């Protein structure tokens, strides 16, 4: 890089002579140095630009990770809320069944085993409600920790939202991650910056050529030994510097920079394996969630029909209270699994796009369109 500097001089000298008490020197000087051939400076400049690029990419990755964490936390709270609502519906149903069992037992229509089974189901349901309420509160606090404020209510997923399969195959998404995932690019740039750092250190062994220019003006008063005079000097020249021995510093700096390059490349290989696994898991997770949602929707209809049939059979005297309790549990389990599959589709979609470096505003708008309006 070019260098410019200057100085201002004002000096007073004392002399013990017969005709002079002293003399003074006043003046200023300006110097300019412009590198013509300076390998280290050039490589250092390139390295600095790479470091700025790396920091920019790191900020991009941090922002993308924050968006992913907030969205994931939101849907984790939503799933906990859905599980709690299903458990509340089950608790209401088994509580009514217990009341019915108590009435049926009094008239001798059921045995004590059925009554105790109904009571046990209510106790179990009450315990489950407490656990699920705690889970919801914990996940809600985790969401508040991320966004910094309380959320009064959460918009639920629409009952029917598009379950689209990912475009292309897994290899396509892995290749996309290699190009667009910010952390891949951070490590690539870090390796390039380290190589430039090694080149910069190597430049310490090379000769340098610089253009030098200076301008100085001094006013000297007379002394006992010479007459005073003003000087005005301009100098223009070229300086060739040839390093002979620097105590091994450039070599040590080169080794350090190359170690940093190797470290960045090893981290990139580890990240490649991690991202490959994440992309594969998320891609398969999306497909599995689609299949599970479709299957569980049908299973929910079947469980509802089975519960109604069992209740009618109990009234007719061909089914037991335990059969109703089991049918009720089967329906609620199916609903919980269905909710988990629907949320799982969203979470895997988020994870797939996060790994591929495509967690952007367009995706968030698409996911927001899946939520119920007016909340």
Short mmCIF file of C-alpha atoms in Angstrom, two decimals:
data_model
loop_
_atom_site.label_atom_id
_atom_site.label_comp_id
_atom_site.label_asym_id
_atom_site.label_seq_id
_atom_site.Cartn_x
_atom_site.Cartn_y
_atom_site.Cartn_z
CA UNK A 1 0.00 0.00 0.00
CA UNK A 2 1.25 3.55 -0.65
CA UNK A 3 2.70 5.40 2.31
CA UNK A 4 2.76 9.14 2.98
CA UNK A 5 4.30 10.88 5.98
CA UNK A 6 5.74 14.13 7.12
CA UNK A 7 7.49 15.94 9.93
CA UNK A 8 7.83 19.49 11.20
CA UNK A 9 11.10 20.54 12.83
CA UNK A 10 11.75 23.41 15.26
CA UNK A 11 15.04 23.16 17.11
CA UNK A 12 17.02 25.64 19.22
CA UNK A 13 20.72 25.17 19.99
CA UNK A 14 22.76 27.05 22.65
CA UNK A 15 26.42 27.97 22.14
CA UNK A 16 28.88 29.64 24.46
CA UNK A 17 30.82 31.74 21.96
CA UNK A 18 31.80 35.38 21.84
CA UNK A 19 29.53 36.44 18.99
CA UNK A 20 26.75 33.81 19.01
CA UNK A 21 24.45 32.69 21.76
CA UNK A 22 22.99 29.89 19.61
CA UNK A 23 21.14 29.09 16.43
CA UNK A 24 17.90 27.50 15.29
CA UNK A 25 16.61 25.16 12.60
CA UNK A 26 12.99 25.36 11.40
CA UNK A 27 11.41 23.41 8.59
CA UNK A 28 9.30 20.53 7.39
CA UNK A 29 9.68 17.41 5.29
CA UNK A 30 7.20 15.22 3.35
CA UNK A 31 7.86 11.68 2.18
CA UNK A 32 5.83 9.43 -0.13
CA UNK A 33 6.52 5.77 -0.84
CA UNK A 34 4.58 3.82 -3.48
CA UNK A 35 5.24 0.07 -3.82
CA UNK A 36 5.85 -0.94 -7.41
CA UNK A 37 6.58 -4.60 -6.87
CA UNK A 38 5.62 -5.86 -3.40
CA UNK A 39 4.29 -9.41 -3.48
CA UNK A 40 3.47 -9.54 0.25
CA UNK A 41 1.39 -6.37 0.15
CA UNK A 42 -0.58 -7.55 -2.87
CA UNK A 43 -1.35 -10.95 -1.36
CA UNK A 44 -2.19 -9.33 1.97
CA UNK A 45 -4.71 -7.10 0.24
CA UNK A 46 -6.33 -10.12 -1.43
CA UNK A 47 -6.39 -11.97 1.89
CA UNK A 48 -8.12 -9.03 3.58
CA UNK A 49 -10.87 -9.05 0.92
CA UNK A 50 -11.37 -12.80 1.45
CA UNK A 51 -11.65 -12.28 5.21
CA UNK A 52 -14.34 -9.63 4.66
CA UNK A 53 -16.19 -12.06 2.37
CA UNK A 54 -15.91 -14.81 5.00
CA UNK A 55 -17.38 -12.57 7.70
CA UNK A 56 -20.24 -11.57 5.40
CA UNK A 57 -21.04 -15.24 4.73
CA UNK A 58 -20.83 -16.04 8.44
CA UNK A 59 -23.42 -13.34 9.16
CA UNK A 60 -25.63 -14.77 6.42
CA UNK A 61 -25.36 -18.25 7.96
CA UNK A 62 -26.13 -16.90 11.43
CA UNK A 63 -29.25 -15.12 10.16
CA UNK A 64 -30.39 -18.27 8.34
CA UNK A 65 -29.82 -20.41 11.43
CA UNK A 66 -31.80 -17.98 13.57
CA UNK A 67 -34.72 -18.10 11.13
CA UNK A 68 -34.57 -21.90 11.18
CA UNK A 69 -34.43 -22.04 14.99
CA UNK A 70 -37.40 -19.68 15.37
CA UNK A 71 -39.53 -21.56 12.81
CA UNK A 72 -38.63 -24.92 14.36
CA UNK A 73 -39.42 -23.66 17.86
CA UNK A 74 -42.77 -22.31 16.64
CA UNK A 75 -43.87 -25.66 15.22
CA UNK A 76 -42.56 -27.53 18.25
CA UNK A 77 -44.82 -25.37 20.43
CA UNK A 78 -47.66 -25.95 18.00
CA UNK A 79 -47.18 -29.74 18.19
CA UNK A 80 -47.13 -29.63 22.00
CA UNK A 81 -50.35 -27.58 21.94
CA UNK A 82 -52.01 -30.08 19.59
CA UNK A 83 -50.94 -33.01 21.78
CA UNK A 84 -52.40 -31.23 24.80
CA UNK A 85 -55.71 -30.58 23.00
CA UNK A 86 -55.99 -34.24 21.99
CA UNK A 87 -55.25 -35.30 25.57
CA UNK A 88 -57.89 -32.89 26.89
CA UNK A 89 -60.47 -34.36 24.51
CA UNK A 90 -59.49 -37.87 25.62
CA UNK A 91 -59.68 -36.84 29.28
CA UNK A 92 -63.18 -35.47 28.78
CA UNK A 93 -64.26 -38.67 27.03
CA UNK A 94 -62.86 -41.08 29.63
CA UNK A 95 -64.25 -38.94 32.47
CA UNK A 96 -67.72 -39.29 30.96
CA UNK A 97 -67.13 -43.02 30.52
CA UNK A 98 -66.19 -43.30 34.20
CA UNK A 99 -69.42 -41.56 35.16
CA UNK A 100 -71.33 -43.95 32.92
CA UNK A 101 -69.46 -46.93 34.34
CA UNK A 102 -70.34 -45.90 37.87
CA UNK A 103 -74.02 -45.69 36.91
CA UNK A 104 -73.91 -49.03 35.06
CA UNK A 105 -72.14 -50.69 38.00
CA UNK A 106 -74.84 -49.55 40.43
CA UNK A 107 -77.49 -51.35 38.39
CA UNK A 108 -75.32 -54.38 37.89
CA UNK A 109 -74.75 -54.11 34.15
CA UNK A 110 -70.95 -54.17 34.40
CA UNK A 111 -68.49 -55.84 36.73
CA UNK A 112 -66.10 -54.07 39.11
CA UNK A 113 -63.16 -54.76 36.78
CA UNK A 114 -64.66 -52.51 34.10
CA UNK A 115 -65.28 -49.79 36.69
CA UNK A 116 -61.71 -49.92 37.98
CA UNK A 117 -60.34 -49.92 34.44
CA UNK A 118 -62.31 -46.75 33.66
CA UNK A 119 -61.03 -45.13 36.87
CA UNK A 120 -57.44 -46.09 36.01
CA UNK A 121 -57.80 -44.58 32.55
CA UNK A 122 -58.98 -41.29 34.06
CA UNK A 123 -56.06 -41.22 36.49
CA UNK A 124 -53.63 -41.94 33.67
CA UNK A 125 -55.22 -39.24 31.52
CA UNK A 126 -54.91 -36.68 34.34
CA UNK A 127 -51.21 -37.47 34.72
CA UNK A 128 -50.71 -37.21 30.99
CA UNK A 129 -52.36 -33.78 30.93
CA UNK A 130 -49.91 -32.48 33.52
CA UNK A 131 -46.90 -33.78 31.59
CA UNK A 132 -48.12 -32.37 28.27
CA UNK A 133 -48.91 -28.98 29.82
CA UNK A 134 -45.36 -28.82 31.16
CA UNK A 135 -43.94 -29.74 27.73
CA UNK A 136 -45.95 -26.99 26.08
CA UNK A 137 -44.80 -24.40 28.63
CA UNK A 138 -41.18 -25.44 28.23
CA UNK A 139 -41.30 -25.19 24.45
CA UNK A 140 -43.13 -21.88 24.62
CA UNK A 141 -40.39 -20.48 26.87
CA UNK A 142 -37.79 -21.67 24.37
CA UNK A 143 -39.64 -19.75 21.63
CA UNK A 144 -39.82 -16.63 23.81
CA UNK A 145 -36.09 -16.93 24.45
CA UNK A 146 -35.46 -16.75 20.70
CA UNK A 147 -37.86 -13.96 19.75
CA UNK A 148 -37.70 -11.94 22.97
CA UNK A 149 -41.43 -11.57 23.59
CA UNK A 150 -44.49 -13.53 24.65
CA UNK A 151 -46.83 -14.98 22.04
CA UNK A 152 -50.50 -14.77 22.93
CA UNK A 153 -51.66 -17.47 20.50
CA UNK A 154 -50.27 -19.57 17.67
CA UNK A 155 -51.88 -20.02 14.27
CA UNK A 156 -52.52 -23.71 13.66
CA UNK A 157 -51.93 -25.54 10.41
CA UNK A 158 -54.80 -25.70 7.98
CA UNK A 159 -56.50 -29.08 8.01
CA UNK A 160 -55.64 -29.43 4.36
CA UNK A 161 -52.43 -27.87 3.08
CA UNK A 162 -50.35 -28.99 0.07
CA UNK A 163 -48.04 -31.92 0.78
CA UNK A 164 -45.68 -31.42 -2.14
CA UNK A 165 -42.77 -33.73 -2.73
CA UNK A 166 -39.31 -32.15 -3.01
CA UNK A 167 -38.20 -31.39 -6.53
CA UNK A 168 -35.55 -33.64 -8.07
CA UNK A 169 -33.67 -36.27 -6.03
CA UNK A 170 -31.30 -36.32 -3.05
CA UNK A 171 -28.20 -35.81 -5.23
CA UNK A 172 -29.73 -32.60 -6.58
CA UNK A 173 -30.21 -31.21 -3.07
CA UNK A 174 -26.70 -32.22 -1.99
CA UNK A 175 -25.24 -30.43 -5.00
CA UNK A 176 -27.37 -27.39 -4.21
CA UNK A 177 -26.04 -27.40 -0.64
CA UNK A 178 -22.44 -27.44 -1.91
CA UNK A 179 -23.14 -24.29 -3.90
CA UNK A 180 -25.53 -22.36 -1.65
CA UNK A 181 -25.00 -23.41 1.96
CA UNK A 182 -23.23 -20.42 3.58
CA UNK A 183 -21.04 -22.56 5.84
CA UNK A 184 -19.63 -24.46 2.84
CA UNK A 185 -18.78 -21.13 1.29
CA UNK A 186 -17.31 -19.84 4.58
CA UNK A 187 -14.91 -22.77 4.75
CA UNK A 188 -14.03 -22.48 1.06
CA UNK A 189 -13.21 -18.81 1.50
CA UNK A 190 -11.31 -19.55 4.73
CA UNK A 191 -9.11 -22.04 2.86
CA UNK A 192 -8.50 -19.48 0.09
CA UNK A 193 -7.65 -16.79 2.67
CA UNK A 194 -5.21 -19.14 4.40
CA UNK A 195 -3.50 -19.89 1.08
CA UNK A 196 -3.19 -16.18 0.43
CA UNK A 197 -1.73 -15.83 3.91
CA UNK A 198 0.92 -18.39 3.00
CA UNK A 199 1.61 -16.51 -0.24
CA UNK A 200 1.90 -13.29 1.75
CA UNK A 201 4.44 -14.88 4.09
CA UNK A 202 6.37 -16.31 1.13
CA UNK A 203 6.54 -12.79 -0.28
CA UNK A 204 8.76 -11.88 2.65
CA UNK A 205 11.52 -13.80 0.90
CA UNK A 206 11.17 -11.87 -2.37
CA UNK A 207 12.80 -8.54 -3.31
CA UNK A 208 10.61 -5.42 -3.29
CA UNK A 209 10.72 -2.35 -5.48
CA UNK A 210 9.30 0.99 -4.37
CA UNK A 211 9.08 4.51 -5.75
CA UNK A 212 10.21 7.15 -3.24
CA UNK A 213 9.68 10.89 -3.32
CA UNK A 214 10.44 13.53 -0.71
CA UNK A 215 10.31 17.27 -0.34
CA UNK A 216 11.95 19.22 2.49
CA UNK A 217 12.33 22.89 3.40
CA UNK A 218 14.60 24.04 6.25
CA UNK A 219 15.65 27.48 7.53
CA UNK A 220 19.01 27.47 9.36
CA UNK A 221 20.32 30.58 11.19
CA UNK A 222 24.03 31.22 11.45
CA UNK A 223 26.18 29.60 14.16
CA UNK A 224 29.73 30.11 15.29
CA UNK A 225 31.00 27.67 12.70
CA UNK A 226 28.89 28.29 9.57
CA UNK A 227 26.72 30.82 7.91
CA UNK A 228 23.01 30.19 8.00
CA UNK A 229 21.22 29.08 4.86
CA UNK A 230 17.77 28.01 3.66
CA UNK A 231 17.46 24.63 1.93
CA UNK A 232 14.75 23.37 -0.41
CA UNK A 233 15.25 19.77 -1.48
CA UNK A 234 13.28 17.42 -3.73
CA UNK A 235 14.24 13.77 -4.12
CA UNK A 236 12.74 11.17 -6.49
CA UNK A 237 14.09 7.67 -6.65
CA UNK A 238 13.51 3.94 -6.65
CA UNK A 239 14.41 1.60 -3.81
CA UNK A 240 15.17 -2.07 -4.34
CA UNK A 241 15.17 -4.11 -1.12
CA UNK A 242 16.55 -7.65 -1.13
CA UNK A 243 15.97 -9.67 2.06
CA UNK A 244 18.96 -11.78 3.01
CA UNK A 245 18.06 -13.30 6.36
CA UNK A 246 14.94 -12.82 8.54
CA UNK A 247 15.45 -15.40 11.24
CA UNK A 248 13.01 -17.90 9.69
CA UNK A 249 9.96 -15.72 10.31
CA UNK A 250 8.48 -15.97 6.76
CA UNK A 251 8.88 -19.76 6.80
CA UNK A 252 7.14 -20.02 10.19
CA UNK A 253 4.30 -17.79 8.99
CA UNK A 254 3.92 -19.94 5.87
CA UNK A 255 3.67 -23.12 7.93
CA UNK A 256 1.06 -21.50 10.18
CA UNK A 257 -1.03 -20.32 7.23
CA UNK A 258 -0.87 -23.71 5.50
CA UNK A 259 -1.97 -25.39 8.74
CA UNK A 260 -4.97 -23.07 8.82
CA UNK A 261 -5.74 -24.04 5.22
CA UNK A 262 -5.56 -27.75 6.07
CA UNK A 263 -7.82 -27.17 9.07
CA UNK A 264 -10.41 -25.37 6.93
CA UNK A 265 -10.34 -28.19 4.35
CA UNK A 266 -10.77 -30.86 7.05
CA UNK A 267 -13.71 -28.92 8.51
CA UNK A 268 -15.22 -28.72 5.04
CA UNK A 269 -14.95 -32.48 4.61
CA UNK A 270 -16.64 -33.01 7.98
CA UNK A 271 -19.34 -30.51 7.03
CA UNK A 272 -19.86 -32.28 3.70
CA UNK A 273 -20.54 -35.57 5.48
CA UNK A 274 -22.83 -33.84 7.98
CA UNK A 275 -24.78 -31.94 5.32
CA UNK A 276 -25.05 -35.06 3.16
CA UNK A 277 -26.64 -36.90 6.08
CA UNK A 278 -28.91 -33.98 6.96
CA UNK A 279 -30.10 -33.57 3.38
CA UNK A 280 -30.75 -37.32 3.06
CA UNK A 281 -32.59 -37.51 6.40
CA UNK A 282 -34.70 -34.43 5.65
CA UNK A 283 -35.49 -35.50 2.09
CA UNK A 284 -36.61 -38.95 3.24
CA UNK A 285 -38.40 -37.34 6.18
CA UNK A 286 -40.53 -35.23 3.83
CA UNK A 287 -41.51 -38.27 1.76
CA UNK A 288 -42.23 -40.35 4.87
CA UNK A 289 -44.33 -37.57 6.39
CA UNK A 290 -46.44 -37.34 3.22
CA UNK A 291 -47.09 -41.09 3.26
CA UNK A 292 -47.85 -41.07 7.00
CA UNK A 293 -50.29 -38.16 6.75
CA UNK A 294 -52.22 -39.86 3.96
CA UNK A 295 -52.31 -43.19 5.81
CA UNK A 296 -53.20 -41.68 9.19
CA UNK A 297 -56.06 -39.63 7.73
CA UNK A 298 -57.66 -42.88 6.66
CA UNK A 299 -56.76 -44.49 9.99
CA UNK A 300 -58.46 -41.63 11.85
CA UNK A 301 -61.69 -42.21 9.91
CA UNK A 302 -61.49 -45.92 10.67
CA UNK A 303 -60.86 -45.29 14.38
CA UNK A 304 -63.84 -42.93 14.58
CA UNK A 305 -66.06 -45.57 12.96
CA UNK A 306 -64.68 -48.25 15.28
CA UNK A 307 -65.44 -46.11 18.35
CA UNK A 308 -69.02 -45.49 17.27
CA UNK A 309 -69.52 -49.19 16.53
CA UNK A 310 -68.06 -50.17 19.90
CA UNK A 311 -70.30 -47.71 21.75
CA UNK A 312 -73.34 -49.14 19.93
CA UNK A 313 -72.17 -52.65 20.77
CA UNK A 314 -71.89 -51.76 24.48
CA UNK A 315 -75.43 -50.40 24.44
CA UNK A 316 -76.55 -53.64 22.82
CA UNK A 317 -74.69 -55.63 25.45
CA UNK A 318 -72.16 -57.30 23.14
CA UNK A 319 -69.15 -55.08 23.94
CA UNK A 320 -67.58 -54.14 27.27
CA UNK A 321 -66.61 -50.85 28.87
CA UNK A 322 -62.96 -51.84 28.35
CA UNK A 323 -63.64 -52.13 24.61
CA UNK A 324 -64.91 -48.53 24.55
CA UNK A 325 -61.87 -47.31 26.50
CA UNK A 326 -59.53 -49.09 24.09
CA UNK A 327 -61.35 -47.68 21.05
CA UNK A 328 -61.17 -44.19 22.54
CA UNK A 329 -57.44 -44.59 23.17
CA UNK A 330 -56.89 -45.89 19.62
CA UNK A 331 -58.63 -42.84 18.15
CA UNK A 332 -56.64 -40.35 20.24
CA UNK A 333 -53.34 -42.12 19.49
CA UNK A 334 -54.13 -41.93 15.79
CA UNK A 335 -54.88 -38.21 16.07
CA UNK A 336 -51.60 -37.61 17.90
CA UNK A 337 -49.65 -39.51 15.24
CA UNK A 338 -51.45 -37.56 12.51
CA UNK A 339 -50.57 -34.24 14.12
CA UNK A 340 -46.94 -35.34 14.49
CA UNK A 341 -46.81 -36.39 10.83
CA UNK A 342 -48.22 -33.05 9.63
CA UNK A 343 -45.80 -31.05 11.78
CA UNK A 344 -43.03 -33.45 10.76
CA UNK A 345 -43.62 -32.58 7.11
CA UNK A 346 -43.11 -28.88 7.90
CA UNK A 347 -40.03 -29.47 10.07
CA UNK A 348 -38.38 -31.72 7.49
CA UNK A 349 -39.13 -29.19 4.76
CA UNK A 350 -37.45 -26.50 6.85
CA UNK A 351 -34.45 -28.73 7.58
CA UNK A 352 -34.03 -29.66 3.90
CA UNK A 353 -34.00 -26.03 2.76
CA UNK A 354 -31.74 -25.01 5.66
CA UNK A 355 -29.16 -27.63 4.71
CA UNK A 356 -29.40 -26.56 1.06
CA UNK A 357 -28.93 -22.89 1.96
CA UNK A 358 -32.39 -21.92 0.68
CA UNK A 359 -34.14 -20.90 3.88
CA UNK A 360 -35.33 -17.59 2.46
CA UNK A 361 -38.31 -15.27 2.53
CA UNK A 362 -40.03 -17.10 -0.31
CA UNK A 363 -40.07 -20.37 1.65
CA UNK A 364 -41.28 -18.64 4.80
CA UNK A 365 -44.15 -17.04 2.90
CA UNK A 366 -45.11 -20.43 1.50
CA UNK A 367 -45.14 -21.99 4.98
CA UNK A 368 -47.12 -19.05 6.38
CA UNK A 369 -49.76 -19.72 3.73
CA UNK A 370 -50.29 -23.16 5.32
CA UNK A 371 -51.36 -21.57 8.62
CA UNK A 372 -54.92 -20.69 9.53
CA UNK A 373 -55.80 -17.06 9.00
CA UNK A 374 -57.24 -14.66 11.55
CA UNK A 375 -55.09 -15.73 14.52
#
